[in-house]
XYZ file of C-alpha atoms in Angstrom:
79
model
C 22.857 -12.296 0.668
C 23.275 -12.595 4.434
C 25.232 -15.822 4.117
C 27.598 -14.216 1.603
C 28.141 -11.176 3.813
C 28.793 -13.339 6.868
C 31.197 -15.558 4.923
C 33.108 -12.487 3.722
C 33.428 -11.157 7.287
C 34.548 -14.490 8.737
C 37.085 -15.107 5.946
C 38.740 -11.825 6.904
C 39.147 -12.949 10.512
C 40.494 -16.492 10.189
C 43.901 -17.906 9.230
C 42.353 -20.655 7.057
C 39.791 -18.855 4.870
C 39.384 -21.853 2.540
C 37.849 -23.861 5.392
C 35.048 -21.346 6.036
C 31.575 -22.576 5.108
C 28.320 -20.773 5.767
C 25.044 -22.619 5.307
C 21.617 -21.012 5.481
C 18.426 -22.728 6.598
C 14.945 -21.392 7.146
C 13.308 -22.481 10.363
C 10.050 -21.778 12.070
C 11.481 -18.994 14.222
C 13.520 -17.350 11.462
C 16.640 -17.988 9.444
C 19.653 -19.883 10.735
C 23.161 -19.256 9.449
C 25.704 -21.904 10.432
C 29.370 -20.966 10.223
C 31.866 -23.817 10.023
C 35.538 -23.024 10.501
C 38.816 -24.877 10.938
C 39.339 -26.002 14.566
C 42.386 -23.718 14.878
C 40.245 -20.696 13.947
C 37.339 -21.398 16.258
C 38.700 -19.261 19.088
C 39.444 -16.448 16.680
C 35.841 -16.386 15.401
C 34.315 -16.632 18.865
C 36.699 -14.090 20.368
C 37.491 -13.304 23.966
C 34.326 -13.710 25.963
C 32.338 -14.148 22.752
C 32.846 -10.545 21.641
C 33.653 -11.336 18.005
C 30.734 -13.749 17.636
C 28.419 -11.192 19.214
C 29.677 -8.503 16.816
C 29.078 -10.810 13.842
C 25.551 -11.501 15.074
C 24.925 -7.768 15.475
C 26.084 -6.981 11.937
C 24.049 -9.812 10.402
C 21.021 -8.770 12.455
C 21.368 -5.205 11.166
C 21.542 -6.459 7.574
C 18.531 -8.745 7.961
C 15.282 -7.406 6.553
C 13.047 -10.482 6.779
C 12.873 -10.986 10.527
C 15.139 -12.663 13.074
C 18.364 -14.376 12.040
C 20.338 -16.753 14.243
C 24.072 -17.242 13.730
C 25.749 -20.393 15.064
C 29.501 -21.013 14.966
C 30.259 -24.702 14.494
C 33.589 -26.526 14.720
C 34.459 -28.535 11.580
C 35.034 -31.640 13.713
C 31.437 -31.562 14.966
C 28.716 -33.407 13.047
């Protein structure tokens, strides 16, 4: 549910919504949501001074009911 909500939010921000991928993993310290976007959209998702990424983390954190959730924004070229 969280991954779907995050993907919906990010798709609304970027210019290349088909390149958005959100993967969810459970780790020892909570859930991890990895957002992969097109390299041209990376700055748009992070925002000026990280404001957009922080807002996305705040919204996902408010939606989370099972403990802490970490959100990482990853460039498609990485990994």
